Short mmCIF file of C-alpha atoms and ligand atoms in Angstrom, two decimals:
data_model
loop_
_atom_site.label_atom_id
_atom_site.label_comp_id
_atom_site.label_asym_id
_atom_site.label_seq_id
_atom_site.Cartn_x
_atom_site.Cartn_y
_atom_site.Cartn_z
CA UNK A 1 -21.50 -35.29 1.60
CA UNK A 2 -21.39 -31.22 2.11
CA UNK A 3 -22.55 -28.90 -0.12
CA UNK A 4 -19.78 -26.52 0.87
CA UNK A 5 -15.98 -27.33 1.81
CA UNK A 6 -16.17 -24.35 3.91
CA UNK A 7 -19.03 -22.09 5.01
CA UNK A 8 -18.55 -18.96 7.35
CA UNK A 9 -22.18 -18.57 9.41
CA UNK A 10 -23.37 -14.92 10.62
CA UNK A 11 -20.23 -12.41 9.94
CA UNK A 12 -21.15 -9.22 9.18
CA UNK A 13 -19.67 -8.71 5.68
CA UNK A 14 -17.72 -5.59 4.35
CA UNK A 15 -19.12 -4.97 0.73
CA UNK A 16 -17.51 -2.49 -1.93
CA UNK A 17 -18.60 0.93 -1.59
CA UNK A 18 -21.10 2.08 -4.40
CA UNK A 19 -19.71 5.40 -4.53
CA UNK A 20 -21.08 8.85 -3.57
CA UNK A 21 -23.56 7.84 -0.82
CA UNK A 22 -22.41 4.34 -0.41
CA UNK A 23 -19.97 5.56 2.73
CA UNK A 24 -23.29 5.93 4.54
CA UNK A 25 -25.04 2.96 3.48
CA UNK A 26 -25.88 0.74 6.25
CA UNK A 27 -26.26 -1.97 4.31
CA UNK A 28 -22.80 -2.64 3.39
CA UNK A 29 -22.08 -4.82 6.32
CA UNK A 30 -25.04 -6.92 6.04
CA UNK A 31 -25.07 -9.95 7.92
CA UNK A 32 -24.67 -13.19 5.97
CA UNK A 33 -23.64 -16.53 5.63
CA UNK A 34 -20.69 -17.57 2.83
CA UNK A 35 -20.14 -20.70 0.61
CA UNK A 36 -16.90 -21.69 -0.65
CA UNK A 37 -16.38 -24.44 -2.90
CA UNK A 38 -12.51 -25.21 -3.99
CA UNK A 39 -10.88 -21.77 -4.25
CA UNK A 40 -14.57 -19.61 -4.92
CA UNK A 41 -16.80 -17.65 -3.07
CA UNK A 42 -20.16 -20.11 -4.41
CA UNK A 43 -22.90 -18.86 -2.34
CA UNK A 44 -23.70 -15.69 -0.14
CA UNK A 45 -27.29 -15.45 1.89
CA UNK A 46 -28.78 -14.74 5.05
CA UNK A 47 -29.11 -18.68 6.15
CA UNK A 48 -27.19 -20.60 3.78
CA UNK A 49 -29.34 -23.79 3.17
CA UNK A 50 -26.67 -27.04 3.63
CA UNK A 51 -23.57 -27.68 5.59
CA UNK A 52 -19.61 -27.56 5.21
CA UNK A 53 -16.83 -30.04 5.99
CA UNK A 54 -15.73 -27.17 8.17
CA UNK A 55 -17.67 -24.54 9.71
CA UNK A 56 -16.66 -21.20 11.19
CA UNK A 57 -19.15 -19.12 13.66
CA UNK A 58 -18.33 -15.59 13.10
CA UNK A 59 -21.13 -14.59 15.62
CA UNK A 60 -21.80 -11.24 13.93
CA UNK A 61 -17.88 -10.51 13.53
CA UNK A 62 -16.61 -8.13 10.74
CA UNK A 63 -15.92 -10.30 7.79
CA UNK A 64 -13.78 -8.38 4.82
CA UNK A 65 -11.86 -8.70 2.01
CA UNK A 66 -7.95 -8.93 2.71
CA UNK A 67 -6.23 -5.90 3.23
CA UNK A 68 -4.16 -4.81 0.50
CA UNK A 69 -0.47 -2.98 0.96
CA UNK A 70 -0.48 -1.03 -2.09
CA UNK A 71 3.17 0.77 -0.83
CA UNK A 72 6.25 -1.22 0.83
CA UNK A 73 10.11 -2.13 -0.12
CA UNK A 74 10.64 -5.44 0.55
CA UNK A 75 14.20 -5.20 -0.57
CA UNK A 76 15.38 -2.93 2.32
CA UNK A 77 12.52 -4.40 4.93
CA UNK A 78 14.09 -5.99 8.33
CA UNK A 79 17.77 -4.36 7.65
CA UNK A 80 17.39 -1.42 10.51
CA UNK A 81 20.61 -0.62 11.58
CA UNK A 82 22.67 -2.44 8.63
CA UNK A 83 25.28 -0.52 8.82
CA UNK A 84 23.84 1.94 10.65
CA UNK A 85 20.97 3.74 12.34
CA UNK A 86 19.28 6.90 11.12
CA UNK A 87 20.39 9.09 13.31
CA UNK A 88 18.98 12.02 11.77
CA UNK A 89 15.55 10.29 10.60
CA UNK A 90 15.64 12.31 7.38
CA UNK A 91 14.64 10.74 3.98
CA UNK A 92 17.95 11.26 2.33
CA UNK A 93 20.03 10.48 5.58
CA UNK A 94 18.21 7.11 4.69
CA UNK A 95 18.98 7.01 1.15
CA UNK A 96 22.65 7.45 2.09
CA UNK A 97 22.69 4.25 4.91
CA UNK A 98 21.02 2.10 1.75
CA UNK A 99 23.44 2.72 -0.54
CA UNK A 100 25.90 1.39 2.39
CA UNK A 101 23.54 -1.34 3.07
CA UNK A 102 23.26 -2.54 -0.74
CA UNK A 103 26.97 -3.44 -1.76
CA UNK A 104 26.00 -6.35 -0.04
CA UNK A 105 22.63 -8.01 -0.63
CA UNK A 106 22.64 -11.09 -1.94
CA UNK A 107 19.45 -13.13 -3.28
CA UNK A 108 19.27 -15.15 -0.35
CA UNK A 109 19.23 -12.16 2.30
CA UNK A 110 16.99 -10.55 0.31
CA UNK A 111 14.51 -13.61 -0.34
CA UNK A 112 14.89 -14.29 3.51
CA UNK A 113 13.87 -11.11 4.86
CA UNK A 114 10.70 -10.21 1.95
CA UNK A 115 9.45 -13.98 2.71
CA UNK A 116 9.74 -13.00 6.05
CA UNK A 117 7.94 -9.86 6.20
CA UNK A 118 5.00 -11.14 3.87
CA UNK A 119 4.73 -13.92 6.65
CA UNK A 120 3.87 -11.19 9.37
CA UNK A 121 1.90 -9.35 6.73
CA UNK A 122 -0.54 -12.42 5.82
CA UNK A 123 -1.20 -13.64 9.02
CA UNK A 124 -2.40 -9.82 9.95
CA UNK A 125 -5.10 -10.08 6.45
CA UNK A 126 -2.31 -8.60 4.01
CA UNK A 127 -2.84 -10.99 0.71
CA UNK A 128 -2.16 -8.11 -2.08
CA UNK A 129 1.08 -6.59 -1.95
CA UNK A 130 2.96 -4.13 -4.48
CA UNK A 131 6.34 -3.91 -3.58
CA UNK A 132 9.15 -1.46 -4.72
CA UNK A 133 12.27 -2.77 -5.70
CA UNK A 134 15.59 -0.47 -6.17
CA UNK A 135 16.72 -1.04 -9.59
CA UNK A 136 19.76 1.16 -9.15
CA UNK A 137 21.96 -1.42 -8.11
CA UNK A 138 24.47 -2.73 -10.87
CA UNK A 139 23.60 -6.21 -10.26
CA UNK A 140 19.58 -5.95 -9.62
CA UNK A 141 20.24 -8.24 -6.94
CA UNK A 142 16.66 -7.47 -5.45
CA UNK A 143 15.21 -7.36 -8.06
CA UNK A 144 16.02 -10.88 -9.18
CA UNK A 145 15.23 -11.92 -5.71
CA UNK A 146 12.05 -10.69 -5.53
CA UNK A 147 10.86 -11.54 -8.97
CA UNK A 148 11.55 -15.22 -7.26
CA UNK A 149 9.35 -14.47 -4.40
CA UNK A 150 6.92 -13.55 -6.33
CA UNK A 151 6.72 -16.68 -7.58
CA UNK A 152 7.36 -18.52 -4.23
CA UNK A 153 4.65 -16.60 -2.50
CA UNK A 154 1.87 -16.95 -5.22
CA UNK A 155 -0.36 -19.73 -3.60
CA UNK A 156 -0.53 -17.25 -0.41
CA UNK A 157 -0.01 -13.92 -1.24
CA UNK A 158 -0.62 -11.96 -4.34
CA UNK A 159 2.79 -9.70 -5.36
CA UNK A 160 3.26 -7.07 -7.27
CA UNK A 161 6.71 -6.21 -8.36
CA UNK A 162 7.70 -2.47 -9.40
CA UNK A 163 10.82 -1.11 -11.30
CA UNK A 164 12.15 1.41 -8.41
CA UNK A 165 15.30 3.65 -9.35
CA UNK A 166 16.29 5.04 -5.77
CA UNK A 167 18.86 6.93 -7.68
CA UNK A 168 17.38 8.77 -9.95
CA UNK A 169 16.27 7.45 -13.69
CA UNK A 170 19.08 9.85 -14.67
CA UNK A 171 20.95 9.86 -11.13
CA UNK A 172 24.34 8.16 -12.86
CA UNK A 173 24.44 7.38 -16.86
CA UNK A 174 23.59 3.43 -16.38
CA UNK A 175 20.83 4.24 -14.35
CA UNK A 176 18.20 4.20 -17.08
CA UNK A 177 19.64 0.41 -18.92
CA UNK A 178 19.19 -0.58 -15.34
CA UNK A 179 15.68 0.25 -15.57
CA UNK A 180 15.05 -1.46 -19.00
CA UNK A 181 16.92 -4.59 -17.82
CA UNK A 182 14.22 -4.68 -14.87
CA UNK A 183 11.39 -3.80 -17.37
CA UNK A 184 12.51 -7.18 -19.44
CA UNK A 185 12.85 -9.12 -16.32
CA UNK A 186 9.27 -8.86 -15.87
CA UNK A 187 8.64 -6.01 -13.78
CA UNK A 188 4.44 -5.38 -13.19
CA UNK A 189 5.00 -1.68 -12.32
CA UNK A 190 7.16 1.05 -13.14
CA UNK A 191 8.26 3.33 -10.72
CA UNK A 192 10.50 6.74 -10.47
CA UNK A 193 11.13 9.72 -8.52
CA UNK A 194 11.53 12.87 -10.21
CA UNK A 195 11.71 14.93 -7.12
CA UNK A 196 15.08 13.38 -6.59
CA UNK A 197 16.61 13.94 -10.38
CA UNK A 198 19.51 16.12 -10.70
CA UNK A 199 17.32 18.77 -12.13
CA UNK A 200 13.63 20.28 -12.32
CA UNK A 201 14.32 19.24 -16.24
CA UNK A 202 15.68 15.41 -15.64
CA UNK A 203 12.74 14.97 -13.37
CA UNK A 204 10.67 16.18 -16.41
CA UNK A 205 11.96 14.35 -18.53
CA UNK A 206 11.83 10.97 -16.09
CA UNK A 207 8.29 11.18 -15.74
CA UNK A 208 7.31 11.25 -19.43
CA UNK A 209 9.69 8.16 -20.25
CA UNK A 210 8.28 6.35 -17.86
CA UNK A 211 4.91 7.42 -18.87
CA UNK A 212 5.88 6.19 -22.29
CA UNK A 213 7.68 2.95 -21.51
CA UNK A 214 4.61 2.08 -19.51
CA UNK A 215 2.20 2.86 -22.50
CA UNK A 216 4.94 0.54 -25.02
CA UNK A 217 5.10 -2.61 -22.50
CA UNK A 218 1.63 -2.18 -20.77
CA UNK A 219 2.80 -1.57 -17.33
CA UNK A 220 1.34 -0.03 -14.39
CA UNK A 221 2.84 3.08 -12.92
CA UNK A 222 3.91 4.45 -9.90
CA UNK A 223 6.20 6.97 -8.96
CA UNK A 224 7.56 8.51 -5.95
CA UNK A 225 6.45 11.75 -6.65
CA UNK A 226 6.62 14.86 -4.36
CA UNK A 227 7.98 13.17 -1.35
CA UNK A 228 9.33 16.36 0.05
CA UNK A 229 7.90 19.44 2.02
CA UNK A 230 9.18 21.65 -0.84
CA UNK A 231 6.32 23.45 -2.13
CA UNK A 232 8.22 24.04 -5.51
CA UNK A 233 8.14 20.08 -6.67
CA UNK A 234 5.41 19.80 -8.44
CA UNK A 235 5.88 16.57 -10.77
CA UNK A 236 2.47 15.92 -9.56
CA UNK A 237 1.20 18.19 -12.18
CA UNK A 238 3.42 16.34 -14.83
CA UNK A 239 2.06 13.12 -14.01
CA UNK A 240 -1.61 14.33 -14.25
CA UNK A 241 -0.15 15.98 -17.75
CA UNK A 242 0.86 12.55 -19.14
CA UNK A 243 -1.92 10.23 -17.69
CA UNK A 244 -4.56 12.72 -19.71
CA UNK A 245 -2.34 13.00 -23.24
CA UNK A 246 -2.28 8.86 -22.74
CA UNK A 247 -5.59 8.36 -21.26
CA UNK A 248 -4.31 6.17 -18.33
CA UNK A 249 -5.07 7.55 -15.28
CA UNK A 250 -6.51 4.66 -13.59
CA UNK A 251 -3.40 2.74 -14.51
CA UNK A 252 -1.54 4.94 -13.09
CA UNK A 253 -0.23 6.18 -9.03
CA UNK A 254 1.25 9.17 -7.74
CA UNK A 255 2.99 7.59 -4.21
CA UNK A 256 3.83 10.12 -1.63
CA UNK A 257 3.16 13.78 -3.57
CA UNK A 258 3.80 15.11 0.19
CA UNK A 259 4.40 18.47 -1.23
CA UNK A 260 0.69 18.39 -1.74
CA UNK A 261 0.59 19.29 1.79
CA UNK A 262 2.97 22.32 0.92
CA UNK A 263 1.67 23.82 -1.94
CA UNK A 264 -0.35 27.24 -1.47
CA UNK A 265 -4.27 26.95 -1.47
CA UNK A 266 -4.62 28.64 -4.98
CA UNK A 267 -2.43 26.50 -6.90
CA UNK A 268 -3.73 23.27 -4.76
CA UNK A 269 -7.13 24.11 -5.81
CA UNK A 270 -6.41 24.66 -9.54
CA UNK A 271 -4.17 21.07 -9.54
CA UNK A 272 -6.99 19.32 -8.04
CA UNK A 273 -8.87 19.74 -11.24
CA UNK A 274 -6.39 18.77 -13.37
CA UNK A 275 -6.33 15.29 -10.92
CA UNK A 276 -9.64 14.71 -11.51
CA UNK A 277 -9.39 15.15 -14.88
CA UNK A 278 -6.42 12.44 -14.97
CA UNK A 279 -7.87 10.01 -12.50
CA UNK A 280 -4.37 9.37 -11.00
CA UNK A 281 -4.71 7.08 -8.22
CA UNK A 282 -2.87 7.92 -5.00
CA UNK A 283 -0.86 6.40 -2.01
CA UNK A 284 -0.52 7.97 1.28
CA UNK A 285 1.99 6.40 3.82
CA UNK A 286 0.88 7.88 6.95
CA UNK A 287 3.64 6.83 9.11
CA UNK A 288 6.29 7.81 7.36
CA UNK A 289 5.26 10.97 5.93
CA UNK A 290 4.57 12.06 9.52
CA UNK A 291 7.73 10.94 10.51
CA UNK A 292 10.45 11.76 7.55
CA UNK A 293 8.81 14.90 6.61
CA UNK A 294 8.53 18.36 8.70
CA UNK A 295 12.10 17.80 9.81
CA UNK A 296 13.43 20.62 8.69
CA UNK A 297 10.66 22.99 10.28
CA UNK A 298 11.10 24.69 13.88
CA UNK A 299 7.76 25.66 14.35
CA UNK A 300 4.48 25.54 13.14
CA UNK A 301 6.07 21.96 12.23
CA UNK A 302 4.12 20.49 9.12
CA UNK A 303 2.96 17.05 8.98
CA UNK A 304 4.10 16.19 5.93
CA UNK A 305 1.22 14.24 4.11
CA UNK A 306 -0.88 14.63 0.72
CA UNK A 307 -4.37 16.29 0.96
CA UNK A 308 -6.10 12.53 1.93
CA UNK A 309 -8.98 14.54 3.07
CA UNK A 310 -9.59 16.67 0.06
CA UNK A 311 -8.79 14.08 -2.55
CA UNK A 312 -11.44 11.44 -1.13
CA UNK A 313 -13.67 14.43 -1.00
CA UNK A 314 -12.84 15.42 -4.59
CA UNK A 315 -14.05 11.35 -5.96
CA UNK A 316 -9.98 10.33 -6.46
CA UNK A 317 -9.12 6.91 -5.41
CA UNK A 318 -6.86 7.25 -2.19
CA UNK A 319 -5.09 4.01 -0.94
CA UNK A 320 -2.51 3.97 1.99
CA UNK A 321 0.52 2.09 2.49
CA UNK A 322 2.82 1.25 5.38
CA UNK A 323 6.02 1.96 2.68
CA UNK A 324 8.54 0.87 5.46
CA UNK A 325 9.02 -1.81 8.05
CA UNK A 326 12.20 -1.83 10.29
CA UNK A 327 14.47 -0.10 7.24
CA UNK A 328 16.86 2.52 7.20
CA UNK A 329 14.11 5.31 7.19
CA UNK A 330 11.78 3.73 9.86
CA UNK A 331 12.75 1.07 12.48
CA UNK A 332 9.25 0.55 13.50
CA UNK A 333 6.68 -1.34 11.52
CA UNK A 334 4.57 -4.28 12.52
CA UNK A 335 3.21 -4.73 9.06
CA UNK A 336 -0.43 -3.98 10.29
CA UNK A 337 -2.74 -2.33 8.16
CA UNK A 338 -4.67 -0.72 11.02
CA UNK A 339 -1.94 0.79 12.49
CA UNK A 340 -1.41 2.20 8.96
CA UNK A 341 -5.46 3.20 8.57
CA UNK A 342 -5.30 4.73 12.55
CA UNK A 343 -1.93 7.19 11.69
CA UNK A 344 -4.07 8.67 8.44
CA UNK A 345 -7.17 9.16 10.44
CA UNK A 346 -5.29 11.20 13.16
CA UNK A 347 -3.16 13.21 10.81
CA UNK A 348 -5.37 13.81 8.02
CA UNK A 349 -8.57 14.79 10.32
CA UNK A 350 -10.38 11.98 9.24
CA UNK A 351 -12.30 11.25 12.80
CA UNK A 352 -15.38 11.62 11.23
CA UNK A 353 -17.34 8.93 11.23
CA UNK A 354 -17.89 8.25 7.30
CA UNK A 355 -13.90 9.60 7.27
CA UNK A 356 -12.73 6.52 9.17
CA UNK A 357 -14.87 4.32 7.51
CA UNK A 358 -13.02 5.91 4.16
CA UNK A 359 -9.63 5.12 5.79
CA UNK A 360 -10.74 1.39 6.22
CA UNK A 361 -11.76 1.16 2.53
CA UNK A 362 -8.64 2.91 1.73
CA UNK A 363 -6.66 -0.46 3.05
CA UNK A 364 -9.08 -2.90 0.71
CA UNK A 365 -11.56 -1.59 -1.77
CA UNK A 366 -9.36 1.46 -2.58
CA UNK A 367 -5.97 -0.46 -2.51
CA UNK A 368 -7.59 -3.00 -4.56
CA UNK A 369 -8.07 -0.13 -7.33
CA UNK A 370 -4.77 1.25 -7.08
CA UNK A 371 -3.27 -2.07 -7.67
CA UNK A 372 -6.16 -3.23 -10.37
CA UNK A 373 -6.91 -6.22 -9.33
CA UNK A 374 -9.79 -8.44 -10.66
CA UNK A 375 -12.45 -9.88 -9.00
CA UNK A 376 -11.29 -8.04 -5.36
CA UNK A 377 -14.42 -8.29 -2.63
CA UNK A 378 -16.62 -10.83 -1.00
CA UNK A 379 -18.94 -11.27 -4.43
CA UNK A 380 -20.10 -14.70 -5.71
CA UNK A 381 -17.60 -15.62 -8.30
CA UNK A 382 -14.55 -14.21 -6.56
CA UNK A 383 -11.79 -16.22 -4.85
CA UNK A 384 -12.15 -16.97 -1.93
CA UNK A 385 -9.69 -14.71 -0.37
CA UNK A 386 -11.03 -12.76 2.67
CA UNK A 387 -11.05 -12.50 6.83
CA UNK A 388 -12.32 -12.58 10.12
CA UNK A 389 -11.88 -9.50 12.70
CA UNK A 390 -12.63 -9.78 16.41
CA UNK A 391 -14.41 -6.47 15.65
CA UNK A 392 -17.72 -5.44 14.55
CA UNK A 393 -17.42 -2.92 12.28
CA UNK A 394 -15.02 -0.84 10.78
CA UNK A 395 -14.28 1.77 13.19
CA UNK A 396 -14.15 -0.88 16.31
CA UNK A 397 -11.50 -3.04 14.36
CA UNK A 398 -9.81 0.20 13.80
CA UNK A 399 -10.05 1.22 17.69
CA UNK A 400 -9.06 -1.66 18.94
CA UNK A 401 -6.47 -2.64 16.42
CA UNK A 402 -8.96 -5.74 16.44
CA UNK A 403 -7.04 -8.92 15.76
CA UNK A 404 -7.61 -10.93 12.51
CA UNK A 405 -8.71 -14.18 14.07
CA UNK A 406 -9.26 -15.75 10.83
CA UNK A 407 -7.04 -15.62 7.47
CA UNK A 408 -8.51 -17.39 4.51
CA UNK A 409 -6.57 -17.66 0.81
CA UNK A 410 -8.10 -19.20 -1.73
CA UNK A 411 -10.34 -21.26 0.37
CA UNK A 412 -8.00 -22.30 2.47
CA UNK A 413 -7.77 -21.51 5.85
CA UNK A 414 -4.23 -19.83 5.97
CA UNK A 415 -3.60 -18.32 9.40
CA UNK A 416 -5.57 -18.43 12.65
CA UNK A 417 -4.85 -15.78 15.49
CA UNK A 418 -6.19 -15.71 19.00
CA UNK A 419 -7.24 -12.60 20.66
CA UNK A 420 -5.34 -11.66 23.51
CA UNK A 421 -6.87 -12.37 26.83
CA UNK A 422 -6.15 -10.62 29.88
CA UNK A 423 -6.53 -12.05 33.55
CA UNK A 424 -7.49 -9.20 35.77
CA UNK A 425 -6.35 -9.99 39.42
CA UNK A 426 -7.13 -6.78 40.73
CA UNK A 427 -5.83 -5.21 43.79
CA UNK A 428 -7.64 -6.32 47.49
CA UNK A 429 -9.40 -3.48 48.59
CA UNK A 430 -8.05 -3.33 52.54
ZN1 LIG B 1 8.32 4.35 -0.83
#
């Protein structure tokens, strides 16, 4: 009889960072031999003593936990061009072609195309997920549809539902039941964007009922916040207000805060504090920041994205998101986290080499924060939830966009990709 039902022999495991110097510690990618019994990580050493019913050679391959999405809308993912295309590729020309769009979702189109895209996202390592939901629509179609998924999915993939009003908390008067409806339905998260309120005063006042419906039904939060090149919206500073008068920073997520990018040195510098003070987590999404913001610039044309750099620097927990995939605001998307990790390196100057390691913790270990999820990371005790990179490290799987040979949930082998090979012919030197 095995000892193990599966055992994974010589990968090179990714383990948590252990904060301040841990970026440079060699030793987190030590190479080692893993034990799984049932659904559990059982056993971790350099030459695991006994055998499994199956076996996988890693031969010195990278070996992490899953990647985790901490930003995406399944509701509007896969619906590019429905009814039209985003001609302008502005955020708000997209808000306008989704309010076309949503008249008619139905549960099944909406089940169809989040099953879907959590299909490509799995077999490419993604096994966390928090996905927004628009809760502006009269019938919280999505919503009902993905609180189904969620269920659905659970054996494979771990999702986190959020309370999303696209609208505005205070956009239209029946806005703000909506929200409570969704809230009672079950929601994990709740979610808002003040920058988008009527008024400076409604967006105010939307981040500190959130802040309090959170605190009454122990929810999560996280808002949109910021996501605009206006250097003038500054909710951010609200947020970080209410997270330290509740004492729930860690709980909660400032999405986007773009504006960040924006604001003049003096008054970034004196917010920064304040952050730390808070402990807001934060979500970059690289690719579409780069591409929705700047766009009305000539030139110098910004880029659009939060301070990455400085807020790693500064200790706060920085996770990144791909937010869209083939939706009205961005009809690209593969659902690949490295693709996600690759645009923050290049457009927050993260090329260093302890700054792209950061980026590659910022799609696991620092997504797994922002979400708050138990037991994340190849320890004994965890589930047995991790993969397989045809990469050695890091910064190769990030270079090379390394394929994730291996998928494993729960124990379970889930998906299994080959690399591509290419068959070089070569041209006959005459
Ligand atoms: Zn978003």
């Amino acid at each position: 009889m095995s000892d193990f039902d599966l055992v994974i022999r010589g990968g090179g495991l990714w383990l948590a960072p252990l904060g301040g110097d841990g970026y440079a510690n060699a030793d987190r990618s030590p190479v080692m031999d893993v034990g799984i019994r049932g659904d559990r990580l059982v056993a971790i050493a350099p030459q695991l003593p006994g055998t499994g019913r199956v076996e996988i050679d890693a031969g010195g391959k990278l070996v992490s936990p899953p990647f985790v999405e901490s930003h995406i809308h399944l509701d509007s993912a896969l619906t590019a061009g429905q009814p039209r295309v985003n001609e302008s590729g502005t955020l708000f020309e997209g808000i306008q072609i989704w309010a076309e769009r949503k008249p008619s979702l139905t549960v099944e189109d909406v089940e169809e195309r989040a099953i879907a895209t959590l299909k490509t996202q799995a077999q490419q390592g993604v096994l966390y997920v928090r996905s927004h939901v628009d809760v502006s629509e009269p019938n919280l179609t999505a919503l009902r549809a993905l609180l189904a998924v969620r269920e659905a999915v659970q054996d494979w993939i771990t999702l986190q539902i959020l309370a999303f009003p696209q609208d505005g908390l205070y956009g239209d008067p029946r806005n703000a039941e909506l929200y409570q409806e969704a809230i009672s339905l079950g929601v994990d998260v709740l979610g808002g964007i003040p920058h988008y309120e009527l008024t400076r005063e409604a967006g105010v006042q939307s981040v500190e009922q959130i802040f309090n419906w959170a605190v009454q039904k122990d929810r999560l939060i996280d808002l949109h916040c910021d996501e605009i090149d206006d250097p003038q919206s500054r909710f951010l500073e609200v947020m970080a207000a209410c997270a330290i008068r509740h004492d729930i920073g860690p709980r909660a997520t400032a999405s986007h805060t773009t504006a960040f990018g924006s604001y003049e040195n003096g008054y970034a510098n004196k917010l920064m504090g304040f952050l730390q003070r808070a402990k807001l987590n934060f979500i970059a999404n690289p690719l579409i920041n780069i591409t929705l913001q700047g766009r009305t610039d000539t030139y110098p044309k910004r880029r659009g994205i939060t301070r990455v750099k400085e807020l790693w620097q500064g200790g706060l927990n920085v996770s990144l998101g791909h937010d869209c995939i083939q939706d009205p605001w961005y009809s690209l998307g593969t659902g690949n986290m490295l693709d996600v990790a690759s645009m923050a390196i290049h457009c927050c100057h993260m090329t260093g080499q302890q700054e792209m390691v950061a980026c590659y913790d910022m799609i696991t270990y620092g997504g797994a924060q922002t979400l708050q999820l138990q037991n994340y990371g190849l320890a004994v005790g965890n589930p047995a939830d991790l993969i397989i990179l045809d990469a050695a490290d890091p910064i190769a799987a990030l270079r090379q966009r390394a394929t994730i040979t291996t998928v494993i949930r729960r124990g379970k082998i889930l998906a299994e990709t080959q690399p591509a090979v290419t068959a070089w012919h070569g041209i006959p030197i005459p």
